[in-house]
Structures are given as structure tokens and as C-alpha cells.
Amino acid sequence: MVRRDVLRGKVWSAAPFRVIQGTDTVLMLGCWPGVEMLAPTTWIQWLRTGDDAVRKQAVPNLASGRWELDRWVWRDTTVLVRYEAGRHFSVSRFFDAEGRCGGWYVDFVRPFQRTAIGIDTFDLLLDLVVTADLSTYRWKDEDEYAHARRLGLIDDALHRRVETARQQVVSLIESRQGPFADDWSSWKRDPAWPAPTLPLDEPTG
């Protein structure tokens, strides 16, 4: 299925995933090196150059509704992402080329909506990085989130939902419940699986 970030009816990113597990309320999706996706040109340029000024241009582009997409091939890591219906966050774990599992990564997002090709959501720019043993965590990209607030991308009502989600995630981490109740670290991708692909008519801009 295709996971898209959509803002005001315009696609910000589109990535194909393999469904590892799926119910009406919970989706576990996988992606690995070699999978081709669509991403904002600013994000691609930042990955290629490391120029933080390029990365920071993403938020003004979102606010103005002006951005371009280009093809990008996922590299370096295999990722498992868990989405739960109605939740303003997703939870990921990353595996290196040798199959070693790192820590946990939480993205704060709009709750997903199902589409004919997968799900639509939107990354709200705030992240939480959690150690593998769930003992410590640190907030990430709070500056981008604050900038998005100032530019009106995240209004007061959405901000309150994000604040609630932040509290929920910390509570789940500390109690080892929800997505943190299961240890995903032994999961292995079947090398026979074909790479998921985007539909041929997926928009590029």
C-alpha cells in the first residue's frame, strides 16, 4: 500500500510499503533499501548535501503550498512502521544492513485515512527518539514544530491533540504498553519479497 503525506489536498510525499500485518485498526508496514518513493526536493537535497538551511526551507514551503517532488530511492535501513487508527502518532523501528535493530522512533502525525491505494496522513514535524530498552527518550525537531505553529500549519485545536498524544506516548513508553509492549527486534524481512512500488499514475508534483 502507498502511504502519502497530504496537506490541503496536495501530496507532500508518497512511499510504497509492504503490509506486514493489518487489521481494521492497526497497520504494520515495511520498507527497505531499493524502494522508490516521491519526496520533496528540499528533503532530497538535504540528504545529499547535509545543508541544514535546505531542510529548514521545508516548513515555509508547506505554509505557502509551493513545493516540488522528485524520485528518491530509500537506502541504508529497513523500517517497520506501526499505525493505529485515530492516533496522532506512529511508531517505527529501524534495522541496519546486518539486521540489527536500533531504538524506537515516534512520529507525530494526523490519524490516517484509508484510500484506494493505501493511507493518507501528514507528518506534523515533531518526533521522539527512544532507546531500544525504553529507558530514556529525547524530543526531536521541536524547533520545526514551533515554526509550523507560527506559520499557521498547526492551529490551536491540532496543537492540543498533539499535546495529548505526547502524553499518551510517554505513558505507553513508561508502562511498556501499546506498540511498546512487543519487542520487534527479532523481525526479519523475507529476501524473496518483491520491492513495493508506486502506482504508475502517482503525481510527481
Coordinates of N, CA and C in Angstrom, one line a residue:
M1 N 0.8 -1.2 0.0 CA 0.0 0.0 0.0 C 0.9 1.2 0.0
V2 N 0.3 2.4 -0.4 CA 1.0 3.6 -0.5 C 0.6 4.5 0.7
R3 N 1.7 5.0 1.4 CA 1.5 5.9 2.5 C 1.8 7.3 1.9
R4 N 0.8 8.2 1.9 CA 1.1 9.5 1.4 C 0.9 10.6 2.6
D5 N 1.8 11.6 2.5 CA 1.6 12.8 3.3 C 0.8 13.8 2.4
V6 N -0.3 14.2 2.9 CA -1.2 15.1 2.1 C -1.5 16.4 2.9
L7 N -1.3 17.5 2.4 CA -1.6 18.8 3.1 C -2.5 19.6 2.1
R8 N -3.7 19.9 2.6 CA -4.6 20.8 1.8 C -4.8 20.2 0.4
G9 N -4.9 18.9 0.3 CA -5.2 18.3 -0.9 C -4.0 18.0 -1.8
K10 N -2.8 18.4 -1.4 CA -1.6 18.3 -2.2 C -0.7 17.3 -1.6
V11 N -0.1 16.4 -2.4 CA 0.8 15.4 -1.9 C 2.1 15.9 -1.6
W12 N 2.6 15.7 -0.4 CA 3.9 16.1 0.1 C 4.9 15.0 0.0
S13 N 4.5 13.7 0.1 CA 5.3 12.6 -0.1 C 4.5 11.4 -0.4
A14 N 5.1 10.4 -1.0 CA 4.3 9.1 -1.3 C 5.3 8.0 -1.3
A15 N 5.1 7.0 -0.5 CA 6.0 5.9 -0.4 C 5.3 4.6 -0.3
P16 N 5.7 3.6 -1.1 CA 5.1 2.3 -1.1 C 5.6 1.4 0.0
F17 N 4.8 0.7 0.7 CA 5.2 -0.2 1.7 C 4.5 -1.6 1.5
R18 N 5.2 -2.6 2.1 CA 4.5 -3.9 2.2 C 3.8 -4.0 3.5
V19 N 2.5 -4.5 3.4 CA 1.8 -4.7 4.6 C 2.3 -6.0 5.3
I20 N 2.8 -5.8 6.5 CA 3.3 -6.9 7.3 C 2.2 -7.5 8.1
Q21 N 1.4 -6.7 8.8 CA 0.2 -7.1 9.5 C -0.8 -6.0 9.3
G22 N -2.1 -6.4 9.2 CA -3.1 -5.4 9.0 C -4.5 -5.9 9.6
T23 N -5.1 -5.0 10.3 CA -6.5 -5.2 10.8 C -7.2 -3.9 10.5
D24 N -8.5 -3.8 10.9 CA -9.3 -2.6 10.7 C -8.7 -1.4 11.4
T25 N -7.9 -1.7 12.5 CA -7.5 -0.6 13.4 C -5.9 -0.4 13.4
V26 N -5.2 -1.5 13.1 CA -3.7 -1.4 13.2 C -3.1 -1.9 11.9
L27 N -2.1 -1.1 11.5 CA -1.3 -1.5 10.3 C 0.2 -1.5 10.7
M28 N 0.8 -2.6 10.3 CA 2.3 -2.7 10.4 C 2.8 -2.8 9.0
L29 N 3.6 -1.7 8.6 CA 4.1 -1.6 7.2 C 5.6 -1.7 7.2
G30 N 6.2 -2.3 6.1 CA 7.6 -2.4 6.0 C 8.1 -1.8 4.7
C31 N 9.3 -1.2 4.8 CA 10.0 -0.6 3.6 C 11.5 -0.9 3.8
W32 N 12.2 -1.0 2.7 CA 13.6 -1.4 2.8 C 14.4 -0.8 1.6
P33 N 15.8 -0.9 1.7 CA 16.6 -0.3 0.7 C 16.2 -0.7 -0.7
G34 N 16.2 0.3 -1.6 CA 15.9 0.0 -3.0 C 14.5 0.4 -3.4
V35 N 13.6 0.7 -2.4 CA 12.2 1.0 -2.7 C 12.2 2.5 -3.2
E36 N 11.6 2.7 -4.3 CA 11.5 4.1 -4.9 C 10.2 4.8 -4.4
M37 N 10.4 6.1 -4.0 CA 9.3 6.9 -3.5 C 9.4 8.3 -4.1
L38 N 8.4 9.1 -3.7 CA 8.4 10.5 -4.1 C 8.6 11.3 -2.8
A39 N 9.5 12.3 -2.9 CA 9.8 13.1 -1.7 C 10.0 14.6 -2.1
P40 N 9.8 15.5 -1.2 CA 10.1 16.9 -1.5 C 11.5 17.1 -1.9
T41 N 11.8 18.0 -2.9 CA 13.1 18.2 -3.4 C 14.0 18.8 -2.3
T42 N 13.4 19.6 -1.4 CA 14.3 20.1 -0.3 C 14.8 19.0 0.6
W43 N 14.0 18.0 0.9 CA 14.4 16.9 1.7 C 15.5 16.1 1.0
I44 N 15.3 15.8 -0.3 CA 16.3 15.1 -1.0 C 17.6 15.8 -1.1
Q45 N 17.6 17.2 -1.3 CA 18.8 18.0 -1.3 C 19.5 18.0 0.0
W46 N 18.7 18.0 1.1 CA 19.3 18.0 2.4 C 20.0 16.7 2.7
L47 N 19.4 15.5 2.3 CA 20.1 14.2 2.4 C 21.4 14.1 1.6
R48 N 21.4 14.8 0.5 CA 22.6 14.7 -0.4 C 23.7 15.6 0.1
T49 N 23.3 16.8 0.6 CA 24.3 17.8 1.0 C 24.6 18.0 2.4
G50 N 23.6 17.6 3.3 CA 23.7 17.9 4.7 C 23.5 19.3 5.1
D51 N 23.0 20.2 4.1 CA 22.8 21.6 4.3 C 21.5 21.8 5.2
D52 N 21.7 22.2 6.4 CA 20.5 22.4 7.3 C 19.6 23.5 6.8
A53 N 20.2 24.5 6.1 CA 19.3 25.6 5.6 C 18.3 25.1 4.6
V54 N 18.7 24.1 3.9 CA 17.8 23.5 2.9 C 16.6 22.8 3.7
R55 N 17.0 22.0 4.7 CA 16.0 21.3 5.5 C 15.0 22.3 6.1
K56 N 15.5 23.4 6.6 CA 14.6 24.4 7.2 C 13.6 25.1 6.2
Q57 N 13.9 25.0 4.9 CA 13.0 25.6 4.0 C 11.8 24.9 3.8
A58 N 11.7 23.6 4.3 CA 10.6 22.8 4.1 C 9.3 23.4 4.7
V59 N 9.5 24.0 5.9 CA 8.3 24.5 6.6 C 7.7 25.7 5.9
P60 N 8.5 26.7 5.5 CA 7.9 27.8 4.7 C 7.3 27.3 3.4
N61 N 7.9 26.3 2.8 CA 7.3 25.7 1.6 C 5.9 25.1 1.9
L62 N 5.8 24.4 3.0 CA 4.5 23.8 3.4 C 3.5 24.9 3.6
A63 N 3.9 26.0 4.3 CA 2.9 27.1 4.6 C 2.5 27.8 3.4
S64 N 3.3 27.9 2.4 CA 3.0 28.6 1.1 C 2.3 27.7 0.1
G65 N 2.3 26.4 0.4 CA 1.7 25.5 -0.6 C 2.5 25.3 -1.8
R66 N 3.8 25.7 -1.8 CA 4.6 25.6 -3.0 C 5.8 24.7 -2.7
W67 N 5.8 23.5 -3.4 CA 6.9 22.6 -3.3 C 6.9 21.7 -4.5
E68 N 8.0 21.0 -4.7 CA 8.1 20.0 -5.8 C 8.5 18.7 -5.3
L69 N 8.1 17.6 -6.0 CA 8.5 16.3 -5.6 C 9.5 15.7 -6.7
D70 N 10.3 14.8 -6.2 CA 11.2 14.1 -7.1 C 11.3 12.6 -6.6
R71 N 11.9 11.8 -7.5 CA 12.1 10.4 -7.1 C 13.2 10.3 -6.1
W72 N 13.1 9.4 -5.2 CA 14.1 9.1 -4.2 C 14.1 7.6 -3.9
V73 N 15.2 7.0 -3.8 CA 15.3 5.6 -3.5 C 15.8 5.4 -2.1
W74 N 14.9 4.7 -1.3 CA 15.2 4.5 0.1 C 16.5 3.7 0.3
R75 N 17.3 4.0 1.2 CA 18.6 3.4 1.4 C 19.0 3.1 2.8
D76 N 20.0 2.3 3.0 CA 20.7 2.1 4.3 C 19.9 1.2 5.3
T77 N 18.6 1.5 5.5 CA 17.9 0.8 6.6 C 16.6 0.2 6.1
T78 N 16.2 -0.9 6.8 CA 14.8 -1.4 6.7 C 14.0 -0.8 7.9
V79 N 12.8 -0.5 7.6 CA 12.0 0.2 8.6 C 10.6 -0.6 8.8
L80 N 10.2 -0.8 10.0 CA 8.8 -1.2 10.3 C 8.1 0.0 10.9
V81 N 6.9 0.3 10.5 CA 6.1 1.4 11.0 C 4.8 0.9 11.4
R82 N 4.3 1.2 12.6 CA 3.0 0.8 13.1 C 2.1 2.0 13.2
Y83 N 1.0 1.9 12.6 CA -0.1 3.0 12.6 C -1.3 2.4 13.3
E84 N -1.9 3.2 14.2 CA -3.2 2.8 14.8 C -4.2 3.8 14.5
A85 N -5.4 3.4 14.1 CA -6.5 4.3 13.7 C -6.8 5.2 14.8
G86 N -7.0 6.5 14.5 CA -7.3 7.5 15.4 C -6.2 8.1 16.2
R87 N -5.0 7.6 16.1 CA -3.8 8.0 16.9 C -3.1 9.1 16.1
H88 N -2.6 10.1 16.9 CA -1.8 11.2 16.3 C -0.3 10.9 16.3
F89 N 0.0 9.6 16.3 CA 1.4 9.2 16.2 C 1.6 7.9 15.6
S90 N 2.7 7.6 15.0 CA 3.1 6.3 14.5 C 4.4 5.9 15.2
V91 N 4.7 4.6 15.2 CA 5.9 4.1 15.9 C 6.7 3.3 14.9
S92 N 8.0 3.5 14.9 CA 8.9 2.8 13.9 C 10.1 2.2 14.6
R93 N 10.6 1.2 14.0 CA 11.9 0.6 14.4 C 12.7 0.4 13.1
F94 N 14.0 0.7 13.2 CA 14.9 0.6 12.0 C 15.9 -0.5 12.2
F95 N 16.2 -1.2 11.1 CA 17.2 -2.3 11.1 C 18.3 -2.0 10.1
D96 N 19.5 -2.2 10.5 CA 20.7 -1.9 9.6 C 20.9 -3.1 8.6
A97 N 21.9 -2.9 7.8 CA 22.1 -3.9 6.7 C 22.4 -5.3 7.2
E98 N 22.8 -5.4 8.5 CA 23.1 -6.8 9.1 C 21.8 -7.2 9.9
G99 N 20.8 -6.5 9.8 CA 19.5 -6.9 10.5 C 19.5 -6.5 12.0
R100 N 20.5 -5.7 12.4 CA 20.4 -5.3 13.8 C 19.4 -4.2 14.0
C101 N 18.6 -4.3 15.1 CA 17.5 -3.4 15.3 C 18.0 -2.2 16.3
G102 N 17.7 -1.0 15.9 CA 18.1 0.1 16.7 C 17.0 0.5 17.7
G103 N 16.9 1.7 18.1 CA 15.9 2.2 19.1 C 14.5 2.3 18.4
W104 N 13.7 3.0 19.1 CA 12.3 3.3 18.7 C 12.3 4.8 18.2
Y105 N 11.4 5.0 17.2 CA 11.2 6.4 16.7 C 9.7 6.7 16.5
V106 N 9.3 7.7 17.1 CA 7.9 8.1 17.1 C 7.7 9.4 16.3
D107 N 6.8 9.3 15.3 CA 6.4 10.5 14.5 C 5.0 10.9 14.9
F108 N 4.9 12.2 15.1 CA 3.5 12.7 15.4 C 2.9 13.1 14.1
V109 N 1.7 12.5 13.8 CA 1.1 12.6 12.5 C -0.4 12.8 12.7
R110 N -1.0 13.2 11.6 CA -2.5 13.2 11.5 C -3.0 11.7 11.5
P111 N -4.1 11.4 12.1 CA -4.6 10.0 12.0 C -4.8 9.6 10.6
F112 N -4.5 8.4 10.2 CA -4.5 8.0 8.8 C -6.0 7.8 8.3
Q113 N -6.1 8.1 7.1 CA -7.4 7.9 6.4 C -7.1 6.9 5.2
R114 N -7.9 5.9 5.1 CA -7.7 4.9 4.1 C -8.1 5.5 2.7
T115 N -7.3 5.0 1.7 CA -7.6 5.5 0.3 C -7.7 4.2 -0.6
A116 N -7.9 4.4 -1.8 CA -8.0 3.3 -2.8 C -6.6 2.6 -2.9
I117 N -5.5 3.3 -2.6 CA -4.2 2.7 -2.8 C -3.4 2.6 -1.5
G118 N -4.0 3.0 -0.4 CA -3.3 2.8 0.9 C -3.9 3.7 2.0
I119 N -3.0 4.6 2.5 CA -3.4 5.5 3.6 C -2.9 6.9 3.3
D120 N -3.6 7.9 3.7 CA -3.2 9.3 3.7 C -3.0 9.8 5.2
T121 N -2.0 10.5 5.4 CA -1.8 11.1 6.8 C -1.0 12.4 6.5
F122 N -0.4 12.9 7.6 CA 0.5 14.0 7.4 C 1.5 14.1 8.6
D123 N 2.8 14.2 8.4 CA 3.8 14.2 9.4 C 3.7 15.7 10.0
L124 N 3.5 15.7 11.3 CA 3.4 17.0 12.0 C 4.7 17.6 12.5
L125 N 5.8 17.0 12.0 CA 7.2 17.6 12.2 C 7.8 17.3 13.5
L126 N 7.1 16.9 14.5 CA 7.6 16.6 15.8 C 7.9 15.1 16.0
D127 N 9.0 14.8 16.6 CA 9.5 13.4 16.7 C 10.0 13.1 18.1
L128 N 10.0 11.8 18.5 CA 10.5 11.4 19.7 C 11.4 10.2 19.5
V129 N 12.7 10.3 19.9 CA 13.7 9.2 19.8 C 13.8 8.5 21.1
V130 N 13.6 7.1 21.1 CA 13.6 6.3 22.3 C 14.6 5.2 22.2
T131 N 15.3 5.0 23.3 CA 16.4 4.0 23.3 C 15.7 2.6 23.2
A132 N 16.5 1.6 22.7 CA 15.9 0.3 22.5 C 15.3 -0.3 23.7
D133 N 15.9 -0.1 24.9 CA 15.3 -0.7 26.1 C 14.3 0.2 26.8
L134 N 13.8 1.3 26.1 CA 12.8 2.2 26.5 C 13.1 2.9 27.8
S135 N 14.4 3.0 28.2 CA 14.8 3.6 29.4 C 14.8 5.1 29.3
T136 N 15.2 5.7 28.2 CA 15.3 7.1 28.0 C 14.7 7.5 26.6
Y137 N 14.4 8.8 26.5 CA 14.0 9.3 25.2 C 14.3 10.8 25.2
R138 N 14.3 11.3 23.9 CA 14.5 12.7 23.7 C 13.6 13.3 22.6
W139 N 13.2 14.5 22.7 CA 12.3 15.1 21.7 C 13.2 15.6 20.6
K140 N 12.7 15.6 19.4 CA 13.4 16.0 18.2 C 12.6 16.9 17.3
D141 N 13.2 17.9 16.7 CA 12.6 18.8 15.8 C 11.5 19.7 16.4
E142 N 11.7 20.0 17.7 CA 10.7 20.9 18.3 C 10.8 22.3 17.7
D143 N 12.0 22.7 17.2 CA 12.1 24.0 16.5 C 11.2 24.0 15.3
E144 N 11.2 23.0 14.5 CA 10.4 22.9 13.3 C 8.9 23.0 13.6
Y145 N 8.6 22.2 14.7 CA 7.2 22.2 15.1 C 6.7 23.6 15.5
A146 N 7.6 24.3 16.3 CA 7.2 25.7 16.7 C 7.1 26.6 15.5
H147 N 8.0 26.4 14.5 CA 7.9 27.3 13.3 C 6.6 27.0 12.6
A148 N 6.2 25.8 12.5 CA 5.0 25.4 11.8 C 3.8 26.0 12.6
R149 N 3.9 26.1 13.9 CA 2.8 26.7 14.7 C 2.8 28.2 14.3
R150 N 3.9 28.9 14.2 CA 3.9 30.3 13.9 C 3.4 30.6 12.6
L151 N 3.6 29.7 11.6 CA 3.2 29.9 10.2 C 1.7 29.4 10.0
G152 N 1.1 28.9 11.0 CA -0.3 28.6 10.9 C -0.6 27.2 10.4
L153 N 0.5 26.4 10.2 CA 0.3 25.0 9.7 C -0.4 24.1 10.8
I154 N -0.2 24.4 12.0 CA -0.7 23.7 13.1 C -1.5 24.6 14.0
D155 N -2.8 24.6 13.9 CA -3.6 25.5 14.7 C -3.8 25.1 16.1
D156 N -4.5 25.8 16.9 CA -4.6 25.6 18.4 C -5.3 24.2 18.6
A157 N -6.3 23.9 17.9 CA -7.0 22.6 18.1 C -6.1 21.5 17.8
L158 N -5.4 21.5 16.7 CA -4.5 20.4 16.4 C -3.3 20.3 17.4
H159 N -2.8 21.5 17.8 CA -1.8 21.5 18.8 C -2.2 20.8 20.1
R160 N -3.5 21.0 20.5 CA -4.0 20.4 21.7 C -4.0 18.9 21.5
R161 N -4.3 18.4 20.3 CA -4.4 17.0 20.1 C -2.9 16.4 20.1
V162 N -2.0 17.2 19.6 CA -0.6 16.7 19.6 C -0.1 16.7 21.1
E163 N -0.5 17.6 21.9 CA 0.0 17.6 23.3 C -0.6 16.4 24.0
T164 N -1.8 16.1 23.7 CA -2.4 14.9 24.3 C -1.7 13.6 23.8
A165 N -1.4 13.6 22.5 CA -0.6 12.4 22.0 C 0.7 12.3 22.6
R166 N 1.4 13.4 22.9 CA 2.7 13.4 23.6 C 2.6 12.7 24.9
Q167 N 1.6 13.1 25.7 CA 1.4 12.5 27.0 C 1.1 11.0 26.9
Q168 N 0.2 10.7 25.9 CA -0.1 9.2 25.7 C 1.2 8.4 25.4
V169 N 2.0 8.9 24.5 CA 3.2 8.2 24.1 C 4.1 8.0 25.3
V170 N 4.4 9.0 26.0 CA 5.3 8.9 27.2 C 4.7 7.9 28.2
S171 N 3.4 7.9 28.4 CA 2.8 7.0 29.3 C 2.9 5.5 28.8
L172 N 2.7 5.3 27.5 CA 2.9 4.0 26.9 C 4.3 3.5 27.0
I173 N 5.3 4.4 26.8 CA 6.7 4.0 26.9 C 7.0 3.6 28.4
E174 N 6.6 4.4 29.3 CA 6.9 4.1 30.7 C 6.2 2.9 31.2
S175 N 5.0 2.6 30.7 CA 4.3 1.4 31.1 C 4.6 0.2 30.2
R176 N 5.4 0.3 29.2 CA 5.6 -0.7 28.2 C 4.3 -1.3 27.6
Q177 N 3.4 -0.5 27.2 CA 2.1 -0.9 26.7 C 2.0 -0.4 25.3
G178 N 0.8 -0.8 24.7 CA 0.6 -0.4 23.3 C 1.6 -0.9 22.3
P179 N 2.1 -0.1 21.4 CA 3.2 -0.5 20.5 C 4.5 -0.9 21.2
F180 N 4.7 -0.5 22.4 CA 5.9 -0.8 23.1 C 5.9 -2.0 23.9
A181 N 4.7 -2.7 23.9 CA 4.6 -4.0 24.6 C 5.3 -5.1 24.0
D182 N 5.5 -5.0 22.6 CA 6.1 -6.1 21.9 C 7.5 -5.7 21.4
D183 N 8.4 -6.7 21.5 CA 9.8 -6.4 21.0 C 9.9 -6.9 19.6
W184 N 10.0 -5.9 18.7 CA 10.0 -6.2 17.3 C 11.4 -6.6 16.8
S185 N 12.4 -6.6 17.6 CA 13.8 -6.6 17.2 C 14.2 -7.9 16.5
S186 N 13.4 -9.0 16.7 CA 13.8 -10.3 16.0 C 13.1 -10.4 14.6
W187 N 12.3 -9.4 14.2 CA 11.7 -9.5 12.9 C 12.7 -9.5 11.8
K188 N 12.5 -10.3 10.8 CA 13.4 -10.3 9.6 C 12.5 -10.2 8.3
R189 N 13.0 -9.5 7.4 CA 12.4 -9.4 6.1 C 12.7 -10.6 5.2
D190 N 11.7 -11.1 4.6 CA 11.9 -12.3 3.7 C 12.6 -11.7 2.4
P191 N 13.8 -12.2 2.1 CA 14.5 -11.6 0.9 C 13.8 -11.9 -0.4
A192 N 12.8 -12.9 -0.4 CA 12.1 -13.2 -1.6 C 11.0 -12.2 -1.9
W193 N 10.7 -11.3 -0.9 CA 9.6 -10.4 -1.2 C 10.0 -9.4 -2.3
P194 N 9.1 -9.1 -3.2 CA 9.4 -8.1 -4.2 C 9.3 -6.7 -3.6
A195 N 10.1 -5.8 -4.1 CA 10.0 -4.4 -3.6 C 8.6 -3.8 -3.9
P196 N 8.0 -3.2 -2.9 CA 6.7 -2.5 -3.2 C 7.0 -1.3 -4.2
T197 N 6.0 -1.0 -5.0 CA 6.2 0.1 -6.0 C 5.0 1.0 -6.0
L198 N 5.2 2.2 -6.4 CA 4.2 3.3 -6.6 C 3.3 2.9 -7.8
P199 N 2.1 3.3 -7.7 CA 1.2 3.2 -9.0 C 1.8 4.1 -10.1
L200 N 1.6 3.7 -11.3 CA 2.2 4.4 -12.4 C 1.7 5.9 -12.5
D201 N 0.5 6.1 -12.0 CA -0.1 7.4 -12.2 C 0.0 8.3 -10.9
E202 N 0.9 7.9 -10.0 CA 1.0 8.7 -8.8 C 1.6 10.0 -9.2
P203 N 1.1 11.2 -8.7 CA 1.5 12.5 -9.1 C 3.0 12.7 -8.7
T204 N 3.7 13.5 -9.5 CA 5.1 13.9 -9.2 C 5.2 15.3 -8.8
G205 N 4.2 16.0 -8.5 CA 4.3 17.4 -8.1 C 3.0 18.0 -7.7

